[in-house]
Amino acid sequence: MDSSHDPHPATQDGAHDHHDVSKHVKGYLLVGALLLVFTGLTVFLSYVNFGSSKANIIVAMIVATIKASMVAAIFMHLNSEKWTIYRFLLLTVFFVIGLFVLSLLAFHDPIRY
Amino acid sequence: MPGFRKRSIRRWNPPQHSFSNMEIPYTISARPDTGLWNAKLGIWLFLASEVMLFGGLFSGYVFLRLGSAPGYWPHGLLNVPVGSMNTAILILSSVTVVMAWASLKMRQFTRYQIYMAITIICGIIFLAVKLAYEWPQKFVHFGAYIKPAVAEKYEDYLGNKHLIEKGLEPRYEITGHLHEIEINRADADPAELDTLIKARGLEVVKTEDEGKVLTLKVHSPSDAVALRDVLGVISNPDEPNPAKRTRKAHGVKIEAFELALDEINANPTSPENERPRFIPRSLSEKTATIHMEDIDGDGQAWSSFEPRHSSYFAVYFTITGLHGLHVLAGVLVFCYYMLPVSTRLYRQNPEHLANRVEVAGLFWHFVDLVWIFVFPIFYLL
Amino acid sequence: MATPTTSTHAHGEHGHDHGDHHHELGFWQKYVFSTDHKVIGIQYGVTGLIFLFFGFCLMMLMRFQLAYPGEELHFLGLGRLLAYFFPTEMPKGIMTPDFYNSLGAMHGTIMVFLGIVPVAFAAFGNYVVPLQIGAPDMTFPKINMASYQAFFVGGVTMLISFFVPGGAAKSGWTSYSPLANVADHPGADVIDPATNLVVSHVHMIFNGQTLWILGMVFLITSSLLGSVNFITTIIQLRAPGMTWMRLPFFVWAQLVTSVLLLLAFPPLEAASVMQLMDRVAGTSFFLPTGLYVGGHLWGNSGGGSPLLWQHLFWFLAHPEVYVLILPGIGIIAEVVANNTRKPLWGYKAMVMAILVLGFLSFIVWAHHMYLTGMGAKVSAFFQTTTIIISIPSVILLTALMISLWGGSIRFTVPMLFATAFMPEFGIGGLTGIPLAFNAVDLYLHDTYYIIAHFHYIVAPGTIFAIFAGVYYWYPKATGRMMNDTLGRIHFFFSIIFINGIFMPMFIQGMMGMHRRWYDGGLSYPVTSGRVVLGYSGTEWNHVISWSAWLLGVAQLPFIFNFFWSIRHGKKASINPWDSTTLEWTAPSPPPHGNFDHPPTVYRGPYEYSVPGASSDFTPQAQSDAGIPEKEHPPLEPATA
């Protein structure tokens, strides 16, 4: 447990040791290719008429969220991060959603007289 | 514990000698209980604040779009193929930056340099496309909003009857490339006006009303703005305050615009130009004339596609501008990691350099993340 | 076991500069471009205190106008001096309404962003937090220096704004659109009110309101850099044995404050960029369609929303007010525990309360916007969260008060300010509760009641906490004690006059007197006519103004004491207050690196009067409390 005598203590992120990183390289390239495919998909889907412009917005946002999740989880190593980081990110997500939802609520709920 | 060091205090000296070898721990190795090294926590905290920043901007976007009256939120004004290509370039750079970091972790220095160089080049291409092509294009494109009350006059270019029949949003904007404008020189200073015309290389096509009304060929909307801003002296002898009897004000009145129409206004009833879909703004062969008295906002609602043209452009330029600044910052940091000072660090402590590149890479991925949302929101929707 | 690797490793592990260990640093590296957290803390402290004093002077000017509306400022020829430098704003020494508005807007901005946050959060935080957790410095010393420099640039920008054509920002510290967009808009004429002639032109960028926005961008950047540093330092650099529940409460307060700054400031940065674009690029993020200014249609595209600015502004500004008070509560907690010679009552409850308070502070902001035409659903939501947030506040205050019970109280100068803090903060907090209700706020919004409410929290609240902190930590920073008698004079006169300022404001507010009025309520018969306790609303202005000026005089002993004691104060021992926390084990002042080896923490932060111990305080780093072994075996440092 006492790491003070180890002249070159390995980083505690076991998943990113010298050998392990090479395992992830294929993953990075695969995700990169997928992202390009999804970009094309986004453009294609914008031509498809899903009924209303609201529906198109929802479809586009779903595809964007999938792409963003891939970047965050794989490229930014969020799938194997530490709990401290997760805690701060969860807080942030909660507050961003709060900002959106509550301001929109105020927008949609004006005084009616 | 060392005791209080007596010294005569002649002038206050902030402590500078360390009688310890206190270095800041956990800059490279992780702290056991949190599992993090300092900069990793630091960059994630910074990214959390950036999420709130772009969140605030996007909430502005939502507010503005929801608050816009029907027909006033434009679509299809941005070049989708160019935007898609830029998106692909940014995604590629994301891949290469994580490969650069992986190469460092695997101690393959040449590979690292190659991947990093590609990342930088991609970043520069992204910025170049934006600053040298996309943005300048906007400043030569012209648009004018027609007063809804007189929109029928321009039905050929707006096609509102057809749109309303189909239950779609009306159109009030006519866009295209400005060719000619008709001005009334009124009280304008003649010398100043002539200098301006010569300086900008404008051609006088027609003169009417004893030289008071001119029709000029212009190159871009900025010419029209320059003409409108020509000052003249206006005198009002009835004004009680003598200091205000003569004053400078706009001396030129613009009477009409003639422009080459975009496809959407040339064939407004074509199903190709209906929402929801991407509509390119390509030029047609048709031209049209718009009279100043029909322009909304007391004749002020015309301009190039600059930030003040509409809320859409305001938020587009703000978000892409801020995003572009972040891209530039990232490119500069990456350039620093290619310099000899960083190569030296690799030789002394490769893990330290790998950590620094990881931190910069995280920032770059975030920038890519933001673009993943910006692209569909502005280009496609 | 969380043992940091330190002196056994010469290189390879740590990113510390090797240059500045064993040679003299030049003047610039020592005093101006230092990366040492203590120097940066003092830089923040001195700069912040100067700005606090400057903001106070702005207020004293305003109070003259309110007490003697329309009269020439004849105090020591000050009116004529100001008329010389600001001919359009104070012609012949009489304040114009525009200048009054500038003073009001800048008083608020300077006190909040250039005064309290830099002193209570950045100065005390930078100096004390690394020492209290046993760290050698902050995790990112260079970023720390950058944050001070950004703050300095922001402050200078704000000061410059007084001297540009058109004057400083006039639209309140809240900078509401559309007024903030059109006030002194770039291109406007500046007209001399006496002659009605145009004297100059308001410049595109260098006009007061635009400089205000630019200054805010710098200040926000400074806060963001600082908060990243604080959070990382507190999480990563705690000494061995310093578990979360052994942290001094001051460190908890700084941690929560940093998180508030980190996550709440960016939307205001976004909004500031948008307002800047509105002023300089002609956009209309916050300007509605069909806006008429001075009879002419404002030529922007329209389609914007003034409410959007308010949402984004208050999303920050509400957590900001907690940023203003929490470091103060942290300081008071330290002073109280130390001067009652017993542990804080309810430490765990206080920690829970401050965490909940921080979390809730993000979802209460629209209680500042009750009068914007909110419907029942959304206003019900915000009323509920606002009432709920009063609970952790009360828990914090109650715990501090109960901490006094059964204590062996020493009324040192810091303790005087700390005990005064409690009822004053109580008044401020409790007068906020009626405001949580939409129905009551309809009447009280934008009245002097509001001014009294929030000033009770920041003035006899945070500023008293700042004074307590200065008197308390001065011996650590300088090695000398501040003069006790001057401190007591400072305290007694301050507490009297500060209440003289703000208590009557509750009365004025309930009478209906509006804030931000240049004429002090004269034109409104309700406030100038009705009499309460012998004075009309406008007559109360005399009481308030004189209290304000006398409060200014009462600060002179403090200012003198602060500088005089650097050389002539009584020399202090390493731990003059007999305190338990870690900063008192380092030399006074601590050297670069703070401790010669990382301290190990064996116990909680407030082990005063431990039964059976050899002295009435047991420092955190002391392993043996002097208690006979068979009763209490020596403690082992816990795993982090």
PDB file of N, CA and C in Angstrom, chain A residues 25-87:
ATOM      1  N   VAL A  25      -6.175   0.671 -29.148  1.00  0.00           N
ATOM      2  CA  VAL A  25      -5.950   1.398 -30.402  1.00  0.00           C
ATOM      3  C   VAL A  25      -6.977   1.007 -31.460  1.00  0.00           C
ATOM      4  N   LYS A  26      -7.237  -0.315 -31.538  1.00  0.00           N
ATOM      5  CA  LYS A  26      -8.219  -0.745 -32.543  1.00  0.00           C
ATOM      6  C   LYS A  26      -9.560  -0.080 -32.266  1.00  0.00           C
ATOM      7  N   GLY A  27      -9.885  -0.005 -30.957  1.00  0.00           N
ATOM      8  CA  GLY A  27     -11.150   0.613 -30.578  1.00  0.00           C
ATOM      9  C   GLY A  27     -11.236   2.050 -31.039  1.00  0.00           C
ATOM     10  N   TYR A  28     -10.140   2.783 -30.884  1.00  0.00           N
ATOM     11  CA  TYR A  28     -10.147   4.191 -31.283  1.00  0.00           C
ATOM     12  C   TYR A  28     -10.424   4.335 -32.773  1.00  0.00           C
ATOM     13  N   LEU A  29      -9.738   3.497 -33.561  1.00  0.00           N
ATOM     14  CA  LEU A  29      -9.920   3.597 -35.016  1.00  0.00           C
ATOM     15  C   LEU A  29     -11.339   3.220 -35.402  1.00  0.00           C
ATOM     16  N   LEU A  30     -11.878   2.197 -34.730  1.00  0.00           N
ATOM     17  CA  LEU A  30     -13.234   1.765 -35.056  1.00  0.00           C
ATOM     18  C   LEU A  30     -14.238   2.870 -34.737  1.00  0.00           C
ATOM     19  N   VAL A  31     -14.063   3.475 -33.553  1.00  0.00           N
ATOM     20  CA  VAL A  31     -14.989   4.545 -33.169  1.00  0.00           C
ATOM     21  C   VAL A  31     -14.882   5.715 -34.131  1.00  0.00           C
ATOM     22  N   GLY A  32     -13.648   6.018 -34.559  1.00  0.00           N
ATOM     23  CA  GLY A  32     -13.465   7.107 -35.523  1.00  0.00           C
ATOM     24  C   GLY A  32     -14.254   6.845 -36.796  1.00  0.00           C
ATOM     25  N   ALA A  33     -14.158   5.619 -37.286  1.00  0.00           N
ATOM     26  CA  ALA A  33     -14.892   5.277 -38.509  1.00  0.00           C
ATOM     27  C   ALA A  33     -16.394   5.377 -38.272  1.00  0.00           C
ATOM     28  N   LEU A  34     -16.837   4.870 -37.135  1.00  0.00           N
ATOM     29  CA  LEU A  34     -18.268   4.944 -36.815  1.00  0.00           C
ATOM     30  C   LEU A  34     -18.760   6.378 -36.789  1.00  0.00           C
ATOM     31  N   LEU A  35     -17.949   7.266 -36.222  1.00  0.00           N
ATOM     32  CA  LEU A  35     -18.348   8.671 -36.145  1.00  0.00           C
ATOM     33  C   LEU A  35     -18.544   9.249 -37.540  1.00  0.00           C
ATOM     34  N   LEU A  36     -17.656   8.891 -38.453  1.00  0.00           N
ATOM     35  CA  LEU A  36     -17.817   9.399 -39.815  1.00  0.00           C
ATOM     36  C   LEU A  36     -19.098   8.860 -40.431  1.00  0.00           C
ATOM     37  N   VAL A  37     -19.365   7.594 -40.175  1.00  0.00           N
ATOM     38  CA  VAL A  37     -20.604   7.000 -40.706  1.00  0.00           C
ATOM     39  C   VAL A  37     -21.826   7.729 -40.141  1.00  0.00           C
ATOM     40  N   PHE A  38     -21.798   7.957 -38.827  1.00  0.00           N
ATOM     41  CA  PHE A  38     -22.944   8.622 -38.206  1.00  0.00           C
ATOM     42  C   PHE A  38     -23.114  10.051 -38.714  1.00  0.00           C
ATOM     43  N   THR A  39     -22.000  10.711 -39.056  1.00  0.00           N
ATOM     44  CA  THR A  39     -22.125  12.066 -39.607  1.00  0.00           C
ATOM     45  C   THR A  39     -22.900  12.010 -40.913  1.00  0.00           C
ATOM     46  N   GLY A  40     -22.501  11.052 -41.755  1.00  0.00           N
ATOM     47  CA  GLY A  40     -23.232  10.894 -43.006  1.00  0.00           C
ATOM     48  C   GLY A  40     -24.695  10.590 -42.746  1.00  0.00           C
ATOM     49  N   LEU A  41     -24.943   9.775 -41.734  1.00  0.00           N
ATOM     50  CA  LEU A  41     -26.320   9.423 -41.388  1.00  0.00           C
ATOM     51  C   LEU A  41     -27.122  10.655 -40.991  1.00  0.00           C
ATOM     52  N   THR A  42     -26.497  11.520 -40.188  1.00  0.00           N
ATOM     53  CA  THR A  42     -27.191  12.752 -39.767  1.00  0.00           C
ATOM     54  C   THR A  42     -27.622  13.566 -40.979  1.00  0.00           C
ATOM     55  N   VAL A  43     -26.691  13.714 -41.916  1.00  0.00           N
ATOM     56  CA  VAL A  43     -27.015  14.519 -43.097  1.00  0.00           C
ATOM     57  C   VAL A  43     -28.145  13.867 -43.885  1.00  0.00           C
ATOM     58  N   PHE A  44     -28.035  12.537 -44.054  1.00  0.00           N
ATOM     59  CA  PHE A  44     -29.055  11.830 -44.817  1.00  0.00           C
ATOM     60  C   PHE A  44     -30.431  11.980 -44.163  1.00  0.00           C
ATOM     61  N   LEU A  45     -30.458  11.802 -42.832  1.00  0.00           N
ATOM     62  CA  LEU A  45     -31.747  11.848 -42.138  1.00  0.00           C
ATOM     63  C   LEU A  45     -32.370  13.231 -42.183  1.00  0.00           C
ATOM     64  N   SER A  46     -31.556  14.264 -42.401  1.00  0.00           N
ATOM     65  CA  SER A  46     -32.140  15.600 -42.437  1.00  0.00           C
ATOM     66  C   SER A  46     -32.966  15.811 -43.699  1.00  0.00           C
ATOM     67  N   TYR A  47     -32.741  14.958 -44.702  1.00  0.00           N
ATOM     68  CA  TYR A  47     -33.540  15.050 -45.921  1.00  0.00           C
ATOM     69  C   TYR A  47     -34.850  14.312 -45.798  1.00  0.00           C
ATOM     70  N   VAL A  48     -34.913  13.380 -44.840  1.00  0.00           N
ATOM     71  CA  VAL A  48     -36.118  12.557 -44.706  1.00  0.00           C
ATOM     72  C   VAL A  48     -37.173  13.346 -43.955  1.00  0.00           C
ATOM     73  N   ASN A  49     -38.379  13.292 -44.455  1.00  0.00           N
ATOM     74  CA  ASN A  49     -39.459  14.036 -43.807  1.00  0.00           C
ATOM     75  C   ASN A  49     -40.088  13.172 -42.727  1.00  0.00           C
ATOM     76  N   PHE A  50     -39.836  13.500 -41.453  1.00  0.00           N
ATOM     77  CA  PHE A  50     -40.402  12.692 -40.368  1.00  0.00           C
ATOM     78  C   PHE A  50     -41.738  13.215 -39.889  1.00  0.00           C
ATOM     79  N   GLY A  51     -42.369  14.077 -40.678  1.00  0.00           N
ATOM     80  CA  GLY A  51     -43.678  14.568 -40.264  1.00  0.00           C
ATOM     81  C   GLY A  51     -43.636  16.043 -39.916  1.00  0.00           C
ATOM     82  N   SER A  52     -42.989  16.376 -38.857  1.00  0.00           N
ATOM     83  CA  SER A  52     -42.911  17.792 -38.472  1.00  0.00           C
ATOM     84  C   SER A  52     -41.450  18.158 -38.246  1.00  0.00           C
ATOM     85  N   SER A  53     -41.182  19.442 -38.199  1.00  0.00           N
ATOM     86  CA  SER A  53     -39.787  19.832 -37.971  1.00  0.00           C
ATOM     87  C   SER A  53     -39.349  19.438 -36.570  1.00  0.00           C
ATOM     88  N   LYS A  54     -40.315  19.350 -35.636  1.00  0.00           N
ATOM     89  CA  LYS A  54     -39.962  18.923 -34.277  1.00  0.00           C
ATOM     90  C   LYS A  54     -39.401  17.507 -34.304  1.00  0.00           C
ATOM     91  N   ALA A  55     -40.038  16.641 -35.103  1.00  0.00           N
ATOM     92  CA  ALA A  55     -39.578  15.252 -35.169  1.00  0.00           C
ATOM     93  C   ALA A  55     -38.165  15.193 -35.734  1.00  0.00           C
ATOM     94  N   ASN A  56     -37.916  16.015 -36.762  1.00  0.00           N
ATOM     95  CA  ASN A  56     -36.567  16.035 -37.333  1.00  0.00           C
ATOM     96  C   ASN A  56     -35.528  16.462 -36.317  1.00  0.00           C
ATOM     97  N   ILE A  57     -35.925  17.449 -35.492  1.00  0.00           N
ATOM     98  CA  ILE A  57     -35.001  17.930 -34.471  1.00  0.00           C
ATOM     99  C   ILE A  57     -34.666  16.797 -33.507  1.00  0.00           C
ATOM    100  N   ILE A  58     -35.699  16.047 -33.098  1.00  0.00           N
ATOM    101  CA  ILE A  58     -35.476  14.967 -32.131  1.00  0.00           C
ATOM    102  C   ILE A  58     -34.562  13.903 -32.730  1.00  0.00           C
ATOM    103  N   VAL A  59     -34.814  13.544 -33.980  1.00  0.00           N
ATOM    104  CA  VAL A  59     -33.972  12.527 -34.617  1.00  0.00           C
ATOM    105  C   VAL A  59     -32.523  13.005 -34.677  1.00  0.00           C
ATOM    106  N   ALA A  60     -32.337  14.243 -35.112  1.00  0.00           N
ATOM    107  CA  ALA A  60     -30.967  14.768 -35.229  1.00  0.00           C
ATOM    108  C   ALA A  60     -30.277  14.789 -33.870  1.00  0.00           C
ATOM    109  N   MET A  61     -31.012  15.164 -32.828  1.00  0.00           N
ATOM    110  CA  MET A  61     -30.402  15.237 -31.503  1.00  0.00           C
ATOM    111  C   MET A  61     -30.061  13.840 -30.983  1.00  0.00           C
ATOM    112  N   ILE A  62     -30.876  12.840 -31.322  1.00  0.00           N
ATOM    113  CA  ILE A  62     -30.561  11.476 -30.871  1.00  0.00           C
ATOM    114  C   ILE A  62     -29.263  11.008 -31.505  1.00  0.00           C
ATOM    115  N   VAL A  63     -29.137  11.242 -32.815  1.00  0.00           N
ATOM    116  CA  VAL A  63     -27.902  10.828 -33.488  1.00  0.00           C
ATOM    117  C   VAL A  63     -26.710  11.576 -32.899  1.00  0.00           C
ATOM    118  N   ALA A  64     -26.881  12.885 -32.662  1.00  0.00           N
ATOM    119  CA  ALA A  64     -25.772  13.668 -32.103  1.00  0.00           C
ATOM    120  C   ALA A  64     -25.386  13.148 -30.724  1.00  0.00           C
ATOM    121  N   THR A  65     -26.386  12.776 -29.928  1.00  0.00           N
ATOM    122  CA  THR A  65     -26.091  12.263 -28.582  1.00  0.00           C
ATOM    123  C   THR A  65     -25.326  10.954 -28.662  1.00  0.00           C
ATOM    124  N   ILE A  66     -25.705  10.100 -29.617  1.00  0.00           N
ATOM    125  CA  ILE A  66     -24.971   8.836 -29.760  1.00  0.00           C
ATOM    126  C   ILE A  66     -23.514   9.129 -30.108  1.00  0.00           C
ATOM    127  N   LYS A  67     -23.285  10.025 -31.079  1.00  0.00           N
ATOM    128  CA  LYS A  67     -21.912  10.371 -31.447  1.00  0.00           C
ATOM    129  C   LYS A  67     -21.152  10.932 -30.255  1.00  0.00           C
ATOM    130  N   ALA A  68     -21.803  11.857 -29.532  1.00  0.00           N
ATOM    131  CA  ALA A  68     -21.132  12.490 -28.397  1.00  0.00           C
ATOM    132  C   ALA A  68     -20.783  11.461 -27.337  1.00  0.00           C
ATOM    133  N   SER A  69     -21.699  10.501 -27.109  1.00  0.00           N
ATOM    134  CA  SER A  69     -21.409   9.477 -26.093  1.00  0.00           C
ATOM    135  C   SER A  69     -20.204   8.647 -26.479  1.00  0.00           C
ATOM    136  N   MET A  70     -20.082   8.358 -27.780  1.00  0.00           N
ATOM    137  CA  MET A  70     -18.931   7.569 -28.210  1.00  0.00           C
ATOM    138  C   MET A  70     -17.636   8.328 -27.972  1.00  0.00           C
ATOM    139  N   VAL A  71     -17.640   9.605 -28.320  1.00  0.00           N
ATOM    140  CA  VAL A  71     -16.424  10.401 -28.102  1.00  0.00           C
ATOM    141  C   VAL A  71     -16.098  10.444 -26.613  1.00  0.00           C
ATOM    142  N   ALA A  72     -17.120  10.697 -25.797  1.00  0.00           N
ATOM    143  CA  ALA A  72     -16.878  10.829 -24.358  1.00  0.00           C
ATOM    144  C   ALA A  72     -16.422   9.510 -23.741  1.00  0.00           C
ATOM    145  N   ALA A  73     -17.076   8.433 -24.097  1.00  0.00           N
ATOM    146  CA  ALA A  73     -16.779   7.169 -23.434  1.00  0.00           C
ATOM    147  C   ALA A  73     -15.448   6.576 -23.888  1.00  0.00           C
ATOM    148  N   ILE A  74     -15.180   6.610 -25.178  1.00  0.00           N
ATOM    149  CA  ILE A  74     -14.006   5.914 -25.696  1.00  0.00           C
ATOM    150  C   ILE A  74     -12.806   6.850 -25.829  1.00  0.00           C
ATOM    151  N   PHE A  75     -12.981   7.967 -26.531  1.00  0.00           N
ATOM    152  CA  PHE A  75     -11.831   8.848 -26.714  1.00  0.00           C
ATOM    153  C   PHE A  75     -11.416   9.510 -25.413  1.00  0.00           C
ATOM    154  N   MET A  76     -12.415   9.904 -24.602  1.00  0.00           N
ATOM    155  CA  MET A  76     -12.089  10.625 -23.375  1.00  0.00           C
ATOM    156  C   MET A  76     -12.000   9.677 -22.186  1.00  0.00           C
ATOM    157  N   HIS A  77     -11.985   8.383 -22.427  1.00  0.00           N
ATOM    158  CA  HIS A  77     -11.831   7.335 -21.411  1.00  0.00           C
ATOM    159  C   HIS A  77     -12.852   7.421 -20.293  1.00  0.00           C
ATOM    160  N   LEU A  78     -14.031   8.006 -20.576  1.00  0.00           N
ATOM    161  CA  LEU A  78     -14.993   8.149 -19.484  1.00  0.00           C
ATOM    162  C   LEU A  78     -15.564   6.808 -19.036  1.00  0.00           C
ATOM    163  N   ASN A  79     -15.415   5.765 -19.895  1.00  0.00           N
ATOM    164  CA  ASN A  79     -15.976   4.477 -19.488  1.00  0.00           C
ATOM    165  C   ASN A  79     -15.154   3.820 -18.390  1.00  0.00           C
ATOM    166  N   SER A  80     -13.959   4.368 -18.125  1.00  0.00           N
ATOM    167  CA  SER A  80     -13.160   3.766 -17.052  1.00  0.00           C
ATOM    168  C   SER A  80     -12.584   4.837 -16.155  1.00  0.00           C
ATOM    169  N   GLU A  81     -13.361   5.899 -15.937  1.00  0.00           N
ATOM    170  CA  GLU A  81     -12.840   7.010 -15.125  1.00  0.00           C
ATOM    171  C   GLU A  81     -13.119   6.791 -13.643  1.00  0.00           C
ATOM    172  N   LYS A  82     -12.607   7.698 -12.836  1.00  0.00           N
ATOM    173  CA  LYS A  82     -12.780   7.564 -11.399  1.00  0.00           C
ATOM    174  C   LYS A  82     -14.053   8.266 -10.944  1.00  0.00           C
ATOM    175  N   TRP A  83     -14.532   7.832  -9.770  1.00  0.00           N
ATOM    176  CA  TRP A  83     -15.801   8.338  -9.263  1.00  0.00           C
ATOM    177  C   TRP A  83     -15.810   9.836  -8.982  1.00  0.00           C
ATOM    178  N   THR A  84     -14.650  10.376  -8.605  1.00  0.00           N
ATOM    179  CA  THR A  84     -14.603  11.827  -8.349  1.00  0.00           C
ATOM    180  C   THR A  84     -15.034  12.590  -9.596  1.00  0.00           C
ATOM    181  N   ILE A  85     -14.496  12.165 -10.747  1.00  0.00           N
ATOM    182  CA  ILE A  85     -14.826  12.833 -12.006  1.00  0.00           C
ATOM    183  C   ILE A  85     -16.306  12.646 -12.315  1.00  0.00           C
ATOM    184  N   TYR A  86     -16.785  11.419 -12.143  1.00  0.00           N
ATOM    185  CA  TYR A  86     -18.201  11.156 -12.425  1.00  0.00           C
ATOM    186  C   TYR A  86     -19.092  12.064 -11.595  1.00  0.00           C
ATOM    187  N   ARG A  87     -18.721  12.245 -10.315  1.00  0.00           N
ATOM    188  CA  ARG A  87     -19.551  13.066  -9.445  1.00  0.00           C
ATOM    189  C   ARG A  87     -19.677  14.477  -9.973  1.00  0.00           C
TER     190      ARG A  87
END
